[in-house]
Amino acid sequence: MAEVNGSRKRKEWEPKQVEVKEALDLRHASLGPRGYKLKPVKTGTRTLKKILRAQQQPEEQLVAMDHDGDDVEIAPAVKRQRAEGVAYRNVSGKTWKGEAEKRASADRNAILGSSWEKKMQAKALRKSFQEQKQAAVDAQKEKRKAAAQHRQAVKDRKKQNQEKSAVVQKITNAATVKKMLKSKKQRKLLRTADTNS
């Protein structure tokens, strides 16, 4: 508040004045996510430097394009060379890898590789080993099968012998059988069997 002639007068509000610095115009630059524009621009430091250079020297480019003189010699097309002082950068973007002097396949020694005969010998050895192994496995299976069959035969014979040598009493009266069925203990003793033999 300011005082004018003893009376108070309000000072008008003014927005804060900000000093505008020269800024880089990126309004038409494709710096959004991949696929944002048809041909997206990579946002590396080199790309930004290129944009800056292009904005700082637009007049020079225009002059070169407008000039149609015949006295200018066009250099023959040559393989693109690296700019002086610019570090090597491979296509994959793995900047820690240096420029390859030779192919990796050049390190392979042809003498170290085995010959065709040696390969065939190794193959025959592998095949014979597999056959022997399979034969051993099959023999073991047969042995186990024979042992299981023998055990089963012994079990069956034992059961038959027990049935033959069992002391039994033939019950022909149906009333006796009905009485025995009522008692748990006696029901266990009942067996059906062929009495003709």
PDB file of C-alpha atoms in Angstrom:
ATOM      1  CA  MET A   1       0.000   0.000   0.000  1.00  0.00           C
ATOM      2  CA  ALA A   2       1.232   3.469  -0.847  1.00  0.00           C
ATOM      3  CA  GLU A   3       0.312   6.782   0.841  1.00  0.00           C
ATOM      4  CA  VAL A   4      -0.566   9.740  -1.349  1.00  0.00           C
ATOM      5  CA  ASN A   5      -1.313  13.113   0.447  1.00  0.00           C
ATOM      6  CA  GLY A   6      -2.082  11.362   3.717  1.00  0.00           C
ATOM      7  CA  SER A   7      -4.693   9.048   2.197  1.00  0.00           C
ATOM      8  CA  ARG A   8      -4.067   5.438   1.444  1.00  0.00           C
ATOM      9  CA  LYS A   9      -4.253   4.335  -2.171  1.00  0.00           C
ATOM     10  CA  ARG A  10      -4.015   0.732  -3.257  1.00  0.00           C
ATOM     11  CA  LYS A  11      -1.230  -0.185  -5.658  1.00  0.00           C
ATOM     12  CA  GLU A  12      -2.381  -2.186  -8.667  1.00  0.00           C
ATOM     13  CA  TRP A  13      -1.294  -5.816  -8.713  1.00  0.00           C
ATOM     14  CA  GLU A  14       1.285  -6.699 -11.324  1.00  0.00           C
ATOM     15  CA  PRO A  15       2.265 -10.251 -12.212  1.00  0.00           C
ATOM     16  CA  LYS A  16       5.845 -11.194 -11.550  1.00  0.00           C
ATOM     17  CA  GLN A  17       8.015 -10.300 -14.514  1.00  0.00           C
ATOM     18  CA  VAL A  18      10.114 -13.231 -15.725  1.00  0.00           C
ATOM     19  CA  GLU A  19      13.125 -12.697 -17.917  1.00  0.00           C
ATOM     20  CA  VAL A  20      12.677 -14.877 -21.023  1.00  0.00           C
ATOM     21  CA  LYS A  21      15.915 -16.532 -22.109  1.00  0.00           C
ATOM     22  CA  GLU A  22      16.610 -17.771 -25.598  1.00  0.00           C
ATOM     23  CA  ALA A  23      15.256 -21.333 -25.679  1.00  0.00           C
ATOM     24  CA  LEU A  24      15.512 -24.238 -28.083  1.00  0.00           C
ATOM     25  CA  ASP A  25      12.351 -24.623 -30.172  1.00  0.00           C
ATOM     26  CA  LEU A  26      11.357 -28.302 -30.074  1.00  0.00           C
ATOM     27  CA  ARG A  27       7.714 -27.833 -31.120  1.00  0.00           C
ATOM     28  CA  HIS A  28       8.102 -29.720 -34.409  1.00  0.00           C
ATOM     29  CA  ALA A  29      10.773 -32.165 -33.244  1.00  0.00           C
ATOM     30  CA  SER A  30       9.736 -35.818 -32.982  1.00  0.00           C
ATOM     31  CA  LEU A  31      10.932 -36.357 -29.457  1.00  0.00           C
ATOM     32  CA  GLY A  32       7.890 -38.318 -28.270  1.00  0.00           C
ATOM     33  CA  PRO A  33       7.719 -42.103 -27.731  1.00  0.00           C
ATOM     34  CA  ARG A  34       8.607 -44.502 -30.538  1.00  0.00           C
ATOM     35  CA  GLY A  35       5.880 -44.474 -33.164  1.00  0.00           C
ATOM     36  CA  TYR A  36       4.794 -40.930 -32.219  1.00  0.00           C
ATOM     37  CA  LYS A  37       5.757 -39.682 -35.686  1.00  0.00           C
ATOM     38  CA  LEU A  38       6.300 -41.562 -38.924  1.00  0.00           C
ATOM     39  CA  LYS A  39      10.064 -41.235 -38.646  1.00  0.00           C
ATOM     40  CA  PRO A  40      10.914 -40.797 -34.964  1.00  0.00           C
ATOM     41  CA  VAL A  41      14.084 -38.951 -33.991  1.00  0.00           C
ATOM     42  CA  LYS A  42      16.349 -40.522 -31.400  1.00  0.00           C
ATOM     43  CA  THR A  43      16.803 -38.246 -28.395  1.00  0.00           C
ATOM     44  CA  GLY A  44      20.508 -38.642 -27.817  1.00  0.00           C
ATOM     45  CA  THR A  45      22.986 -35.850 -27.197  1.00  0.00           C
ATOM     46  CA  ARG A  46      24.169 -36.088 -30.806  1.00  0.00           C
ATOM     47  CA  THR A  47      20.624 -35.621 -32.136  1.00  0.00           C
ATOM     48  CA  LEU A  48      20.117 -32.523 -29.993  1.00  0.00           C
ATOM     49  CA  LYS A  49      23.463 -31.142 -31.171  1.00  0.00           C
ATOM     50  CA  LYS A  50      22.397 -31.676 -34.798  1.00  0.00           C
ATOM     51  CA  ILE A  51      19.099 -29.850 -34.178  1.00  0.00           C
ATOM     52  CA  LEU A  52      20.983 -26.972 -32.530  1.00  0.00           C
ATOM     53  CA  ARG A  53      23.456 -26.741 -35.445  1.00  0.00           C
ATOM     54  CA  ALA A  54      20.592 -26.763 -37.964  1.00  0.00           C
ATOM     55  CA  GLN A  55      18.827 -23.921 -36.134  1.00  0.00           C
ATOM     56  CA  GLN A  56      21.973 -21.840 -35.756  1.00  0.00           C
ATOM     57  CA  GLN A  57      23.009 -22.067 -39.446  1.00  0.00           C
ATOM     58  CA  PRO A  58      19.833 -22.071 -41.563  1.00  0.00           C
ATOM     59  CA  GLU A  59      21.008 -19.205 -43.820  1.00  0.00           C
ATOM     60  CA  GLU A  60      24.162 -21.026 -44.968  1.00  0.00           C
ATOM     61  CA  GLN A  61      22.129 -24.073 -46.034  1.00  0.00           C
ATOM     62  CA  LEU A  62      19.646 -21.928 -47.946  1.00  0.00           C
ATOM     63  CA  VAL A  63      22.441 -20.151 -49.833  1.00  0.00           C
ATOM     64  CA  ALA A  64      24.008 -23.450 -50.834  1.00  0.00           C
ATOM     65  CA  MET A  65      20.671 -24.767 -52.103  1.00  0.00           C
ATOM     66  CA  ASP A  66      19.723 -21.615 -54.047  1.00  0.00           C
ATOM     67  CA  HIS A  67      23.065 -21.464 -55.866  1.00  0.00           C
ATOM     68  CA  ASP A  68      22.692 -23.071 -59.340  1.00  0.00           C
ATOM     69  CA  GLY A  69      26.038 -22.154 -60.877  1.00  0.00           C
ATOM     70  CA  ASP A  70      27.643 -24.526 -63.380  1.00  0.00           C
ATOM     71  CA  ASP A  71      31.119 -23.758 -62.080  1.00  0.00           C
ATOM     72  CA  VAL A  72      30.558 -25.929 -59.002  1.00  0.00           C
ATOM     73  CA  GLU A  73      32.112 -29.373 -59.391  1.00  0.00           C
ATOM     74  CA  ILE A  74      30.151 -32.265 -57.928  1.00  0.00           C
ATOM     75  CA  ALA A  75      32.419 -34.739 -56.176  1.00  0.00           C
ATOM     76  CA  PRO A  76      31.964 -38.410 -57.146  1.00  0.00           C
ATOM     77  CA  ALA A  77      29.956 -40.507 -54.701  1.00  0.00           C
ATOM     78  CA  VAL A  78      32.265 -42.187 -52.237  1.00  0.00           C
ATOM     79  CA  LYS A  79      31.781 -44.426 -49.249  1.00  0.00           C
ATOM     80  CA  ARG A  80      30.712 -42.372 -46.240  1.00  0.00           C
ATOM     81  CA  GLN A  81      33.681 -41.763 -43.980  1.00  0.00           C
ATOM     82  CA  ARG A  82      33.870 -41.066 -40.324  1.00  0.00           C
ATOM     83  CA  ALA A  83      34.119 -37.401 -39.365  1.00  0.00           C
ATOM     84  CA  GLU A  84      37.417 -36.364 -37.839  1.00  0.00           C
ATOM     85  CA  GLY A  85      37.388 -36.460 -34.050  1.00  0.00           C
ATOM     86  CA  VAL A  86      34.061 -38.313 -33.827  1.00  0.00           C
ATOM     87  CA  ALA A  87      34.379 -41.541 -31.837  1.00  0.00           C
ATOM     88  CA  TYR A  88      33.479 -44.844 -33.516  1.00  0.00           C
ATOM     89  CA  ARG A  89      29.917 -45.983 -32.816  1.00  0.00           C
ATOM     90  CA  ASN A  90      28.744 -49.391 -34.007  1.00  0.00           C
ATOM     91  CA  VAL A  91      25.253 -50.104 -35.301  1.00  0.00           C
ATOM     92  CA  SER A  92      24.118 -52.133 -32.273  1.00  0.00           C
ATOM     93  CA  GLY A  93      24.700 -49.163 -29.988  1.00  0.00           C
ATOM     94  CA  LYS A  94      27.118 -51.100 -27.767  1.00  0.00           C
ATOM     95  CA  THR A  95      29.567 -48.244 -27.450  1.00  0.00           C
ATOM     96  CA  TRP A  96      31.936 -50.135 -25.147  1.00  0.00           C
ATOM     97  CA  LYS A  97      32.790 -52.523 -27.986  1.00  0.00           C
ATOM     98  CA  GLY A  98      35.594 -51.357 -30.230  1.00  0.00           C
ATOM     99  CA  GLU A  99      35.808 -51.524 -33.990  1.00  0.00           C
ATOM    100  CA  ALA A 100      36.476 -55.116 -35.132  1.00  0.00           C
ATOM    101  CA  GLU A 101      39.795 -55.638 -36.917  1.00  0.00           C
ATOM    102  CA  LYS A 102      38.847 -59.106 -38.196  1.00  0.00           C
ATOM    103  CA  ARG A 103      35.930 -61.515 -38.182  1.00  0.00           C
ATOM    104  CA  ALA A 104      35.459 -63.871 -35.233  1.00  0.00           C
ATOM    105  CA  SER A 105      35.438 -66.847 -37.612  1.00  0.00           C
ATOM    106  CA  ALA A 106      39.033 -66.025 -38.585  1.00  0.00           C
ATOM    107  CA  ASP A 107      40.165 -67.136 -35.110  1.00  0.00           C
ATOM    108  CA  ARG A 108      39.000 -70.716 -35.770  1.00  0.00           C
ATOM    109  CA  ASN A 109      41.845 -73.066 -36.608  1.00  0.00           C
ATOM    110  CA  ALA A 110      40.991 -75.512 -39.395  1.00  0.00           C
ATOM    111  CA  ILE A 111      43.694 -77.954 -38.207  1.00  0.00           C
ATOM    112  CA  LEU A 112      42.025 -78.332 -34.818  1.00  0.00           C
ATOM    113  CA  GLY A 113      38.805 -79.636 -36.395  1.00  0.00           C
ATOM    114  CA  SER A 114      38.477 -83.423 -36.597  1.00  0.00           C
ATOM    115  CA  SER A 115      38.521 -85.245 -39.929  1.00  0.00           C
ATOM    116  CA  TRP A 116      35.581 -87.142 -41.448  1.00  0.00           C
ATOM    117  CA  GLU A 117      37.091 -90.540 -40.571  1.00  0.00           C
ATOM    118  CA  LYS A 118      37.518 -89.543 -36.927  1.00  0.00           C
ATOM    119  CA  LYS A 119      33.925 -88.320 -36.793  1.00  0.00           C
ATOM    120  CA  MET A 120      32.649 -91.586 -38.261  1.00  0.00           C
ATOM    121  CA  GLN A 121      34.756 -93.608 -35.784  1.00  0.00           C
ATOM    122  CA  ALA A 122      33.330 -91.629 -32.864  1.00  0.00           C
ATOM    123  CA  LYS A 123      29.818 -92.130 -34.245  1.00  0.00           C
ATOM    124  CA  ALA A 124      30.339 -95.925 -34.560  1.00  0.00           C
ATOM    125  CA  LEU A 125      31.724 -96.052 -31.006  1.00  0.00           C
ATOM    126  CA  ARG A 126      28.691 -94.165 -29.668  1.00  0.00           C
ATOM    127  CA  LYS A 127      26.335 -96.478 -31.540  1.00  0.00           C
ATOM    128  CA  SER A 128      28.008 -99.674 -30.236  1.00  0.00           C
ATOM    129  CA  PHE A 129      27.995 -98.270 -26.685  1.00  0.00           C
ATOM    130  CA  GLN A 130      24.274 -97.488 -26.932  1.00  0.00           C
ATOM    131  CA  GLU A 131      23.547-101.008 -28.226  1.00  0.00           C
ATOM    132  CA  GLN A 132      25.524-102.626 -25.371  1.00  0.00           C
ATOM    133  CA  LYS A 133      23.775-100.394 -22.857  1.00  0.00           C
ATOM    134  CA  GLN A 134      20.340-101.289 -24.266  1.00  0.00           C
ATOM    135  CA  ALA A 135      21.213-105.005 -24.221  1.00  0.00           C
ATOM    136  CA  ALA A 136      22.285-104.751 -20.557  1.00  0.00           C
ATOM    137  CA  VAL A 137      19.060-102.905 -19.653  1.00  0.00           C
ATOM    138  CA  ASP A 138      16.926-105.507 -21.480  1.00  0.00           C
ATOM    139  CA  ALA A 139      18.745-108.390 -19.736  1.00  0.00           C
ATOM    140  CA  GLN A 140      18.142-106.771 -16.346  1.00  0.00           C
ATOM    141  CA  LYS A 141      14.433-106.326 -17.166  1.00  0.00           C
ATOM    142  CA  GLU A 142      14.133-109.986 -18.208  1.00  0.00           C
ATOM    143  CA  LYS A 143      15.844-111.080 -14.991  1.00  0.00           C
ATOM    144  CA  ARG A 144      13.433-109.024 -12.879  1.00  0.00           C
ATOM    145  CA  LYS A 145      10.447-110.347 -14.842  1.00  0.00           C
ATOM    146  CA  ALA A 146      11.567-113.980 -14.342  1.00  0.00           C
ATOM    147  CA  ALA A 147      12.064-113.425 -10.596  1.00  0.00           C
ATOM    148  CA  ALA A 148       8.573-111.890 -10.269  1.00  0.00           C
ATOM    149  CA  GLN A 149       7.012-114.810 -12.163  1.00  0.00           C
ATOM    150  CA  HIS A 150       8.850-117.302  -9.917  1.00  0.00           C
ATOM    151  CA  ARG A 151       7.614-115.533  -6.760  1.00  0.00           C
ATOM    152  CA  GLN A 152       4.033-115.599  -8.056  1.00  0.00           C
ATOM    153  CA  ALA A 153       4.278-119.333  -8.893  1.00  0.00           C
ATOM    154  CA  VAL A 154       5.597-120.110  -5.386  1.00  0.00           C
ATOM    155  CA  LYS A 155       2.737-118.106  -3.862  1.00  0.00           C
ATOM    156  CA  ASP A 156       0.115-119.958  -5.930  1.00  0.00           C
ATOM    157  CA  ARG A 157       1.607-123.375  -5.087  1.00  0.00           C
ATOM    158  CA  LYS A 158       1.688-122.549  -1.385  1.00  0.00           C
ATOM    159  CA  LYS A 159      -1.963-121.511  -1.471  1.00  0.00           C
ATOM    160  CA  GLN A 160      -2.945-124.743  -3.276  1.00  0.00           C
ATOM    161  CA  ASN A 161      -1.009-126.867  -0.797  1.00  0.00           C
ATOM    162  CA  GLN A 162      -2.630-125.118   2.148  1.00  0.00           C
ATOM    163  CA  GLU A 163      -6.069-125.770   0.667  1.00  0.00           C
ATOM    164  CA  LYS A 164      -5.204-129.444   0.086  1.00  0.00           C
ATOM    165  CA  SER A 165      -3.839-130.043   3.563  1.00  0.00           C
ATOM    166  CA  ALA A 166      -6.535-128.071   5.388  1.00  0.00           C
ATOM    167  CA  VAL A 167      -8.698-130.023   7.848  1.00  0.00           C
ATOM    168  CA  VAL A 168     -12.289-129.468   6.762  1.00  0.00           C
ATOM    169  CA  GLN A 169     -15.703-130.684   7.761  1.00  0.00           C
ATOM    170  CA  LYS A 170     -18.391-130.974   5.161  1.00  0.00           C
ATOM    171  CA  ILE A 171     -21.711-129.354   6.207  1.00  0.00           C
ATOM    172  CA  THR A 172     -24.698-130.529   4.217  1.00  0.00           C
ATOM    173  CA  ASN A 173     -27.467-129.321   6.535  1.00  0.00           C
ATOM    174  CA  ALA A 174     -28.701-125.843   5.522  1.00  0.00           C
ATOM    175  CA  ALA A 175     -30.025-125.059   9.038  1.00  0.00           C
ATOM    176  CA  THR A 176     -26.515-125.520  10.511  1.00  0.00           C
ATOM    177  CA  VAL A 177     -25.082-123.147   7.924  1.00  0.00           C
ATOM    178  CA  LYS A 178     -27.747-120.519   8.794  1.00  0.00           C
ATOM    179  CA  LYS A 179     -26.899-120.793  12.505  1.00  0.00           C
ATOM    180  CA  MET A 180     -23.188-120.396  11.784  1.00  0.00           C
ATOM    181  CA  LEU A 181     -23.809-117.304   9.641  1.00  0.00           C
ATOM    182  CA  LYS A 182     -25.360-115.572  12.659  1.00  0.00           C
ATOM    183  CA  SER A 183     -22.123-115.800  14.692  1.00  0.00           C
ATOM    184  CA  LYS A 184     -19.144-113.719  13.532  1.00  0.00           C
ATOM    185  CA  LYS A 185     -16.552-116.236  14.689  1.00  0.00           C
ATOM    186  CA  GLN A 186     -18.209-119.167  13.032  1.00  0.00           C
ATOM    187  CA  ARG A 187     -18.937-117.204   9.848  1.00  0.00           C
ATOM    188  CA  LYS A 188     -15.171-116.798   9.387  1.00  0.00           C
ATOM    189  CA  LEU A 189     -14.732-120.563   9.487  1.00  0.00           C
ATOM    190  CA  LEU A 190     -17.126-121.172   6.596  1.00  0.00           C
ATOM    191  CA  ARG A 191     -15.652-121.771   3.158  1.00  0.00           C
ATOM    192  CA  THR A 192     -17.179-122.840  -0.133  1.00  0.00           C
ATOM    193  CA  ALA A 193     -15.209-125.515  -1.909  1.00  0.00           C
ATOM    194  CA  ASP A 194     -15.499-128.257  -4.532  1.00  0.00           C
ATOM    195  CA  THR A 195     -16.218-131.431  -2.517  1.00  0.00           C
ATOM    196  CA  ASN A 196     -16.269-133.804  -5.468  1.00  0.00           C
ATOM    197  CA  SER A 197     -12.509-134.053  -5.838  1.00  0.00           C
TER     198      SER A 197
END
